[in-house]
mmCIF file of N, CA, C and O in Angstrom:
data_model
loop_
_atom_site.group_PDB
_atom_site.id
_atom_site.type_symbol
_atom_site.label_atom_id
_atom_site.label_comp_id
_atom_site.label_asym_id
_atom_site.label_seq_id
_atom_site.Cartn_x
_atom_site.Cartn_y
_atom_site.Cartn_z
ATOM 1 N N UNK A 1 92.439 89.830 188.848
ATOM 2 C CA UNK A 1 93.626 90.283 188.145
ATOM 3 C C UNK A 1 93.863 89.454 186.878
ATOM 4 O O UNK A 1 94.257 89.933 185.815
ATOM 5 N N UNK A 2 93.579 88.148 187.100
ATOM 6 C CA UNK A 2 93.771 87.424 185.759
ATOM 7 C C UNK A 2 92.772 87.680 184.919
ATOM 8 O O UNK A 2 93.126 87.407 183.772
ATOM 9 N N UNK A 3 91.527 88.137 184.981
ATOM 10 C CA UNK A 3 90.616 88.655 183.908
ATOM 11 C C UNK A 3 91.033 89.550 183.612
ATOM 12 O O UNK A 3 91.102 89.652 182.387
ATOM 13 N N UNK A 4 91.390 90.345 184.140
ATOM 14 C CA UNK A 4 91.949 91.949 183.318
ATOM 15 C C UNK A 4 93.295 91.607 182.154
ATOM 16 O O UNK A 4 93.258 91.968 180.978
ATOM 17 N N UNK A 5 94.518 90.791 182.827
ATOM 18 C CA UNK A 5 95.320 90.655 181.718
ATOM 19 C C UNK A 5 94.507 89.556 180.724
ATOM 20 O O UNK A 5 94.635 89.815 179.527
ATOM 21 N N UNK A 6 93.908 88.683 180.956
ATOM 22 C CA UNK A 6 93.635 87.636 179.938
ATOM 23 C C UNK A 6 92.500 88.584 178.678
ATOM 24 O O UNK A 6 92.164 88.215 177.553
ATOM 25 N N UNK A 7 92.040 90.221 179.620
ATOM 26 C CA UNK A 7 91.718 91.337 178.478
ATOM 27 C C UNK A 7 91.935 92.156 177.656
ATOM 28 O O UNK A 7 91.403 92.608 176.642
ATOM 29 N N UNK A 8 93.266 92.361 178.547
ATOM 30 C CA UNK A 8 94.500 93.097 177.682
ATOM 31 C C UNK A 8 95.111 92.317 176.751
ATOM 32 O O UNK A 8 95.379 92.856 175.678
ATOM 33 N N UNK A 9 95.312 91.502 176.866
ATOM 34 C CA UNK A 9 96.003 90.395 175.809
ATOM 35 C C UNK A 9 94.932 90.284 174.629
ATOM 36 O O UNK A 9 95.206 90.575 173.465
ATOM 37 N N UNK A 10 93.430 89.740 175.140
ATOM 38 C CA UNK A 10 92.444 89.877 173.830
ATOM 39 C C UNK A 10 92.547 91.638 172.567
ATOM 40 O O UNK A 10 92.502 91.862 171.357
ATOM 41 N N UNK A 11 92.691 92.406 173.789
ATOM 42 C CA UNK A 11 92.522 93.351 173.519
ATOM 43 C C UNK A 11 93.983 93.671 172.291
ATOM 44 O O UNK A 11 93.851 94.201 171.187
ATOM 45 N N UNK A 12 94.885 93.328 172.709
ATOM 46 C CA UNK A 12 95.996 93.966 171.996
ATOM 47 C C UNK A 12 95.652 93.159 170.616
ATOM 48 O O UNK A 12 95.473 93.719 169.534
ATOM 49 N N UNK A 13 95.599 91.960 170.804
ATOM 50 C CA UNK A 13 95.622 90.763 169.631
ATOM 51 C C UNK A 13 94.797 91.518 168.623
ATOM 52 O O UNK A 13 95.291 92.052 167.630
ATOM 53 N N UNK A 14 93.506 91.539 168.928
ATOM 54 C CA UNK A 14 92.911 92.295 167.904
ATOM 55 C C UNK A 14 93.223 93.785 167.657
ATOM 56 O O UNK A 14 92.609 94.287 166.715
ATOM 57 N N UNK A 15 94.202 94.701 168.447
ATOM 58 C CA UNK A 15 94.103 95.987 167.976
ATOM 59 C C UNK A 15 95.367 95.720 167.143
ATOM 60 O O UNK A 15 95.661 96.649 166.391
ATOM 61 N N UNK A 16 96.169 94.658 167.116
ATOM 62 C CA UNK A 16 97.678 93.986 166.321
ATOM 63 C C UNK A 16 96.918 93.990 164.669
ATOM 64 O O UNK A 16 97.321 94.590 163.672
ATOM 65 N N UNK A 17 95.667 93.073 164.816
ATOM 66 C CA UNK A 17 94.908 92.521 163.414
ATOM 67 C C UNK A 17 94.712 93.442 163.203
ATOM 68 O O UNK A 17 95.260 93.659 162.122
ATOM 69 N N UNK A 18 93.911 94.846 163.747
ATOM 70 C CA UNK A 18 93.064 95.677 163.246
ATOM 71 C C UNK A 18 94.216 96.645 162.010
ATOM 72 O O UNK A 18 94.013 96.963 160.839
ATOM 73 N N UNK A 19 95.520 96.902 162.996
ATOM 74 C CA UNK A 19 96.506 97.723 162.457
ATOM 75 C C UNK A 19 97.211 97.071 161.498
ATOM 76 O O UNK A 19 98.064 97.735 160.908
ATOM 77 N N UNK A 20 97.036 95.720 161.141
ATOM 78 C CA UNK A 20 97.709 94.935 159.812
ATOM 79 C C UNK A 20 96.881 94.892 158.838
ATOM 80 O O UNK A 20 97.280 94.742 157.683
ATOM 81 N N UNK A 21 95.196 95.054 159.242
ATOM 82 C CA UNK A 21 94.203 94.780 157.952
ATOM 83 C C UNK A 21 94.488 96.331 157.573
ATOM 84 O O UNK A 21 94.708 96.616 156.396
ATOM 85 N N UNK A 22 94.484 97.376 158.624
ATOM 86 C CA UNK A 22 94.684 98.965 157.560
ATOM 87 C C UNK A 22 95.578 98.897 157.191
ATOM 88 O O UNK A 22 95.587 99.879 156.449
ATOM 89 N N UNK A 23 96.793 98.308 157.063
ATOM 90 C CA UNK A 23 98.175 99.215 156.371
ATOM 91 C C UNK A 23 98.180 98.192 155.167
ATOM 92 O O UNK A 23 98.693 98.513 154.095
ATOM 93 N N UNK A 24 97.602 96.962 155.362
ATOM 94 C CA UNK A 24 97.501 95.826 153.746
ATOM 95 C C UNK A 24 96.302 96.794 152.874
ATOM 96 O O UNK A 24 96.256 96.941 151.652
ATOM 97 N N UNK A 25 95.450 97.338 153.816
ATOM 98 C CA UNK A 25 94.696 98.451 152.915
ATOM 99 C C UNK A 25 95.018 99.355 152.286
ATOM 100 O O UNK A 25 94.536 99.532 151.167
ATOM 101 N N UNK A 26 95.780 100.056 152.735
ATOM 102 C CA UNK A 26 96.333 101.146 152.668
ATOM 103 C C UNK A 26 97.590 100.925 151.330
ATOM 104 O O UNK A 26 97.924 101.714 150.447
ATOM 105 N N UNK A 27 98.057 99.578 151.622
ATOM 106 C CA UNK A 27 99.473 99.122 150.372
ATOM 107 C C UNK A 27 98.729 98.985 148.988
ATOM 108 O O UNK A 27 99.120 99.313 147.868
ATOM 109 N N UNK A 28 97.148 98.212 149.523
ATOM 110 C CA UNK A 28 96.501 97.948 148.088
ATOM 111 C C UNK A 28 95.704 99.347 147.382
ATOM 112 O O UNK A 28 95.196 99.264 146.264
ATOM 113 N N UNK A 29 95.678 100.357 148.021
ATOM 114 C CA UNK A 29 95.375 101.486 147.379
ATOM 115 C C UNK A 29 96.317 102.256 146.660
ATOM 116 O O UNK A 29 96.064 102.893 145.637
ATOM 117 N N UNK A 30 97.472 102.172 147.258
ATOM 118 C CA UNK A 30 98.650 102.858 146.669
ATOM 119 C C UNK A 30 99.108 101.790 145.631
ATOM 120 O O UNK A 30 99.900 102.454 144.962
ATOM 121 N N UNK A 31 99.099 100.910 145.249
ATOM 122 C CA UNK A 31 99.450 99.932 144.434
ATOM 123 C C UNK A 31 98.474 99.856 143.472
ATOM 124 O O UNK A 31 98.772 99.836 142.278
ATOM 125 N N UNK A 32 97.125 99.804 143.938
ATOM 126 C CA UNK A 32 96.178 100.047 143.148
ATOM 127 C C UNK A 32 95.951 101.272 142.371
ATOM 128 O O UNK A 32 95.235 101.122 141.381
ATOM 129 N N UNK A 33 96.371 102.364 142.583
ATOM 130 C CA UNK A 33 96.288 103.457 142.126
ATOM 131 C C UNK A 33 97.804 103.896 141.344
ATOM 132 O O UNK A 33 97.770 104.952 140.713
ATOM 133 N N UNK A 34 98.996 103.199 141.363
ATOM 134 C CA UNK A 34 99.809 103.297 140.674
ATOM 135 C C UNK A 34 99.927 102.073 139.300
ATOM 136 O O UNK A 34 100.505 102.276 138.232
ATOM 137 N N UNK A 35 99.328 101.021 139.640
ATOM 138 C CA UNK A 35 99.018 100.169 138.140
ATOM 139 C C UNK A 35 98.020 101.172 137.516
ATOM 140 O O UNK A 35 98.328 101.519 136.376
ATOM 141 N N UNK A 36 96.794 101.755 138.068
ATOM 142 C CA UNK A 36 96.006 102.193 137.133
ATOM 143 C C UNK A 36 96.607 103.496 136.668
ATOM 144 O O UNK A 36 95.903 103.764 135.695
ATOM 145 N N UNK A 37 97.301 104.253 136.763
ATOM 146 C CA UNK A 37 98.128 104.886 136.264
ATOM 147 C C UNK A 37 99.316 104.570 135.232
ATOM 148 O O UNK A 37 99.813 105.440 134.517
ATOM 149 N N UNK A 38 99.602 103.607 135.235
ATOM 150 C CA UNK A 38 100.648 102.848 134.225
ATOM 151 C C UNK A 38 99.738 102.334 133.287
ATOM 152 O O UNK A 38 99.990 102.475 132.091
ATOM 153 N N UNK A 39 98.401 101.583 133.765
ATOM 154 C CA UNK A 39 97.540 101.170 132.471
ATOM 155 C C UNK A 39 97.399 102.153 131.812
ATOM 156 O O UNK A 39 97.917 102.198 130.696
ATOM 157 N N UNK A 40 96.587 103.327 132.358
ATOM 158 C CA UNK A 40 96.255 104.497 131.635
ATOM 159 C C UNK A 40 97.256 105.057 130.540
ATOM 160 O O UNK A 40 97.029 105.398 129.379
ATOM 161 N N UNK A 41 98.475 105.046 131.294
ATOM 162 C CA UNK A 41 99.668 105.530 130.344
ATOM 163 C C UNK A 41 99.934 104.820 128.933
ATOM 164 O O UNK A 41 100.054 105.385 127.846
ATOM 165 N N UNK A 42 100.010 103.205 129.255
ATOM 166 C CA UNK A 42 100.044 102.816 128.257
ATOM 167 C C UNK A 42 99.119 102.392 126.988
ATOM 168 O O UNK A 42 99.549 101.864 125.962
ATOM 169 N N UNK A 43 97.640 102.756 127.283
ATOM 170 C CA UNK A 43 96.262 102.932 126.781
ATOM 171 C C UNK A 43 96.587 103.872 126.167
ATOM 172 O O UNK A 43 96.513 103.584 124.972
ATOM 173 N N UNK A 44 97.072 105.333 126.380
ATOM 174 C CA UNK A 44 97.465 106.097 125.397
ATOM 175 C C UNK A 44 98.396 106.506 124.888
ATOM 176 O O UNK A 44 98.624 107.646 124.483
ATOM 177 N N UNK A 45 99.304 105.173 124.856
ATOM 178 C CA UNK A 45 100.022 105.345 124.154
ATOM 179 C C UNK A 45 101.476 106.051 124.391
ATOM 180 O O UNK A 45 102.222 106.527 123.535
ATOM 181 N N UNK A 46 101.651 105.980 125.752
ATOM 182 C CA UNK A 46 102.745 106.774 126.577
ATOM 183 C C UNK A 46 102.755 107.823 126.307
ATOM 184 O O UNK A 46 103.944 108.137 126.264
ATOM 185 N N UNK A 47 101.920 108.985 125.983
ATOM 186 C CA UNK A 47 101.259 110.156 125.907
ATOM 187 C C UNK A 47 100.929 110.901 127.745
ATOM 188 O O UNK A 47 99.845 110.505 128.171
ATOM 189 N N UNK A 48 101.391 111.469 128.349
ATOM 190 C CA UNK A 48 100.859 111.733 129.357
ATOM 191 C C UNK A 48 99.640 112.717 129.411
ATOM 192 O O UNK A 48 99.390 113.056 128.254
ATOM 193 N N UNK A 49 98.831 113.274 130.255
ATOM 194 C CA UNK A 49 97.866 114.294 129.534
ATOM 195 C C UNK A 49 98.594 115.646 130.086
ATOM 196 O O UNK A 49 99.192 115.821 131.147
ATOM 197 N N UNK A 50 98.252 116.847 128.640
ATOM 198 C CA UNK A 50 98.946 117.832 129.525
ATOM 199 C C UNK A 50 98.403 118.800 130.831
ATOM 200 O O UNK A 50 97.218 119.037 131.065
ATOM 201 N N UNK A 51 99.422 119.233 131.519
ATOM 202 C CA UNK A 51 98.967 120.038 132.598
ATOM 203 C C UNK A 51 98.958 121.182 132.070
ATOM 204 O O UNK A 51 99.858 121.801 131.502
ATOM 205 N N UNK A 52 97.333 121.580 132.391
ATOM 206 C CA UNK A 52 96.359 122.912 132.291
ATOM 207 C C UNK A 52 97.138 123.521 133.249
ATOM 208 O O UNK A 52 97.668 123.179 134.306
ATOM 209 N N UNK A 53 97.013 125.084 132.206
ATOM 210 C CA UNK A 53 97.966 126.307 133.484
ATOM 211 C C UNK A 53 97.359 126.862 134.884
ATOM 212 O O UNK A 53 97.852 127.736 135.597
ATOM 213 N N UNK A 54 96.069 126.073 135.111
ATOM 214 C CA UNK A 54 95.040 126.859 136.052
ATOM 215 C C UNK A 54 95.452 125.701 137.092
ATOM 216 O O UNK A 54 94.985 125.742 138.230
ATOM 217 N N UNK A 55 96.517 124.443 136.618
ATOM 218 C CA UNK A 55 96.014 123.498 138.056
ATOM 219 C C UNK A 55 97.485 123.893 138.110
ATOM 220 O O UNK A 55 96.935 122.863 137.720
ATOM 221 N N UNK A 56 98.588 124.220 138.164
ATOM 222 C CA UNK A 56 99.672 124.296 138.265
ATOM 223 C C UNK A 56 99.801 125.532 139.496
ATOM 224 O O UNK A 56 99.370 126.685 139.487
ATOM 225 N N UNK A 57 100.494 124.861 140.429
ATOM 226 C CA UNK A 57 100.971 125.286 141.868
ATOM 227 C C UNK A 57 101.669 126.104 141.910
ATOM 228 O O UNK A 57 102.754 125.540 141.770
ATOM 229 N N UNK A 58 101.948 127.688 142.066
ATOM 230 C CA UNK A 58 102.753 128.814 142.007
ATOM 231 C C UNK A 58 103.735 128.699 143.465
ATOM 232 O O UNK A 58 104.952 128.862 143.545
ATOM 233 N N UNK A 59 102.913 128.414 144.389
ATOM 234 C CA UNK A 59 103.703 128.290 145.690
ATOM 235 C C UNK A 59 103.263 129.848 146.963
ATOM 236 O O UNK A 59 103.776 130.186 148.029
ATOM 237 N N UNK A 60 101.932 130.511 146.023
ATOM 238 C CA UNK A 60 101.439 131.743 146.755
ATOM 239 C C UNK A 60 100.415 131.006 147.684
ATOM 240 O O UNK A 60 99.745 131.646 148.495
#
């Protein structure tokens, strides 16, 4: 019985790490992908690019 909890306990510890290294992943993509969007913006000049009528979402 004490091997099984002293497994569950290993077990959680690392499924604790596993679920903190994805969501610090997950913050640095969304963070990462909103600076490079602000660089971009200001590279040209606070110009946004325009939206083509073919990508624009009707809602059909």
């Amino acid at each position: 019985m004490a091997n099984l909890i002293l497994f569950i306990n290993s077990f959680l510890s690392y499924l604790l790490v596993f679920v903190l290294i994805a969501a610090l992943v997950v913050v640095a993509c969304i963070l990462g992908a909103k600076w490079r969007k602000s660089s971009d913006l200001k590279k040209s000049g606070g110009v946004e690019p325009p939206i083509m009528p073919d990508t624009v979402k009707t809602g059909k």
